[in-house]
């Protein structure tokens, strides 16, 4: 499937000099969106997965349908302060400053095998923080799944300890 | 279906005195999550819908699977500054201050009939802004869909001009 023709390339977003790969044009085509979710499910069919966790907020767009397709529980990983119940938090360093991700403390149990999903693999900082969050709760990471991977940013090197899949690569 | 037993009630979130209805416990049950998406699809089957638009970010969790189920294009409605391409914006007044929603300018065309979806109907301010965004682009609102409705906040009165559906009511 040539997904790339459904991806819009937007120059200078979020800042000058960056070419942004816009998935919203793909989402406007339900057949292609559906083919992509099926391909994601196919790619992870041999992994032992107990739950699917997706990163706010574009990760939810792929994570929720994939969890339903796989028949697995869906866990939202969110920015701090958004989840109502008791949470665990993992802070990580960005190029300038720091950020954090949170998950409900009872979402991942000892022995859980989590498939983590986000729309985009860039440098891999956010997904690495999400993986640490899973481990902090006693779970392990069964695999990582992305709609788009920016190979030139070498995120996969940073994530070499994980089984890592992406559908569209630039 | 007694969905309420899958909803966790969290007192004093996001602030003291508010009882928050937490959907994450429902999302942990893939069978129930699936039944809910099917029920949403069933409720709108007689509406003429050309596209499904969901509000960031919990709305994405229900909106993406529902759009796929209905075989309709999926449109994300987001906080300002998040969408990469040309956008339209609608500002609305909150109890203290104001907020805004944005959509890609080419997402809704003249004549489009949009199903709007969000996780929660409270006072209805956000969904009303989203409806105005749709109209601003020349579309009409085919219906509104919510996972949860807080009936005591009377959001439906404010939205009386629309066909409005909710799955769980408090």
Short mmCIF file of C-alpha atoms in Angstrom, two decimals, chain A residues 8 10 13 20 22 24-25 27-30 33-34 37 51 56-58 60-62 64-65 67-68 71-76 78 81-85 104 106-108, chain B residues 8 10 13 20 22 24-25 27-30 33-34 37 51 56-58 60-62 64-65 67-68 71-76 78 81-85 104 106-108:
data_model
loop_
_atom_site.label_atom_id
_atom_site.label_comp_id
_atom_site.label_asym_id
_atom_site.label_seq_id
_atom_site.Cartn_x
_atom_site.Cartn_y
_atom_site.Cartn_z
CA UNK A 8 0.14 15.83 3.24
CA UNK A 10 3.36 20.83 5.28
CA UNK A 13 5.45 23.40 10.89
CA UNK A 20 5.59 18.12 8.80
CA UNK A 22 0.23 15.45 8.14
CA UNK A 24 -5.20 14.10 8.74
CA UNK A 25 -5.46 13.68 4.96
CA UNK A 27 -7.74 9.90 8.11
CA UNK A 28 -10.10 11.48 5.58
CA UNK A 29 -9.94 8.24 3.60
CA UNK A 30 -11.71 5.56 5.68
CA UNK A 33 -7.24 4.29 7.46
CA UNK A 34 -8.83 0.86 7.86
CA UNK A 37 -5.13 -0.40 11.26
CA UNK A 51 -2.87 -4.45 26.66
CA UNK A 56 -2.05 11.55 23.81
CA UNK A 57 -3.48 12.77 21.60
CA UNK A 58 -2.77 11.68 17.99
CA UNK A 60 -5.34 7.79 20.47
CA UNK A 61 -6.53 7.98 16.84
CA UNK A 62 -4.58 4.84 15.95
CA UNK A 64 -8.13 2.94 20.10
CA UNK A 65 -9.06 1.22 16.79
CA UNK A 67 -6.90 -2.10 20.63
CA UNK A 68 -10.46 -2.88 19.49
CA UNK A 71 -9.57 -7.25 21.38
CA UNK A 72 -7.22 -5.88 24.06
CA UNK A 73 -7.69 -3.31 26.84
CA UNK A 74 -6.89 0.28 25.87
CA UNK A 75 -4.78 2.51 28.12
CA UNK A 76 -4.43 6.27 27.51
CA UNK A 78 -1.50 11.49 28.94
CA UNK A 81 -2.77 16.40 35.40
CA UNK A 82 -5.27 15.04 32.87
CA UNK A 83 -6.04 11.60 34.34
CA UNK A 84 -8.51 11.63 37.24
CA UNK A 85 -7.38 8.65 39.34
CA UNK A 104 -3.21 5.47 35.77
CA UNK A 106 -3.65 0.52 38.14
CA UNK A 107 -3.60 0.38 34.31
CA UNK A 108 -0.52 -1.84 34.08
CA UNK B 8 -15.13 4.70 37.81
CA UNK B 10 -13.55 9.79 41.12
CA UNK B 13 -11.50 15.88 40.13
CA UNK B 20 -15.63 12.81 37.78
CA UNK B 22 -13.78 8.08 34.51
CA UNK B 24 -10.62 4.64 31.36
CA UNK B 25 -11.98 1.67 33.33
CA UNK B 27 -11.73 1.23 27.93
CA UNK B 28 -9.91 -1.53 29.84
CA UNK B 29 -12.73 -3.87 28.84
CA UNK B 30 -12.48 -4.39 25.07
CA UNK B 33 -15.81 -0.73 24.56
CA UNK B 34 -16.74 -2.56 21.36
CA UNK B 37 -18.98 1.76 19.57
CA UNK B 51 -17.94 12.74 7.86
CA UNK B 56 -9.38 16.42 21.20
CA UNK B 57 -8.37 14.37 22.99
CA UNK B 58 -10.76 11.90 24.68
CA UNK B 60 -10.58 10.78 19.53
CA UNK B 61 -10.83 7.53 21.53
CA UNK B 62 -14.48 7.12 20.52
CA UNK B 64 -11.80 7.18 15.39
CA UNK B 65 -13.34 3.72 15.95
CA UNK B 67 -15.66 6.70 11.92
CA UNK B 68 -14.05 3.39 10.90
CA UNK B 71 -16.80 3.88 6.94
CA UNK B 72 -16.69 7.69 7.03
CA UNK B 73 -13.80 10.19 6.92
CA UNK B 74 -12.40 11.17 10.35
CA UNK B 75 -11.73 14.83 11.22
CA UNK B 76 -9.80 15.83 14.36
CA UNK B 78 -8.09 20.37 18.14
CA UNK B 81 -1.95 25.72 17.15
CA UNK B 82 -1.89 21.92 16.91
CA UNK B 83 -3.04 21.37 13.33
CA UNK B 84 -0.31 21.84 10.70
CA UNK B 85 -2.27 23.08 7.67
CA UNK B 104 -8.40 22.15 9.06
CA UNK B 106 -10.41 21.94 3.95
CA UNK B 107 -11.82 19.25 6.26
CA UNK B 108 -15.46 20.30 5.86
#
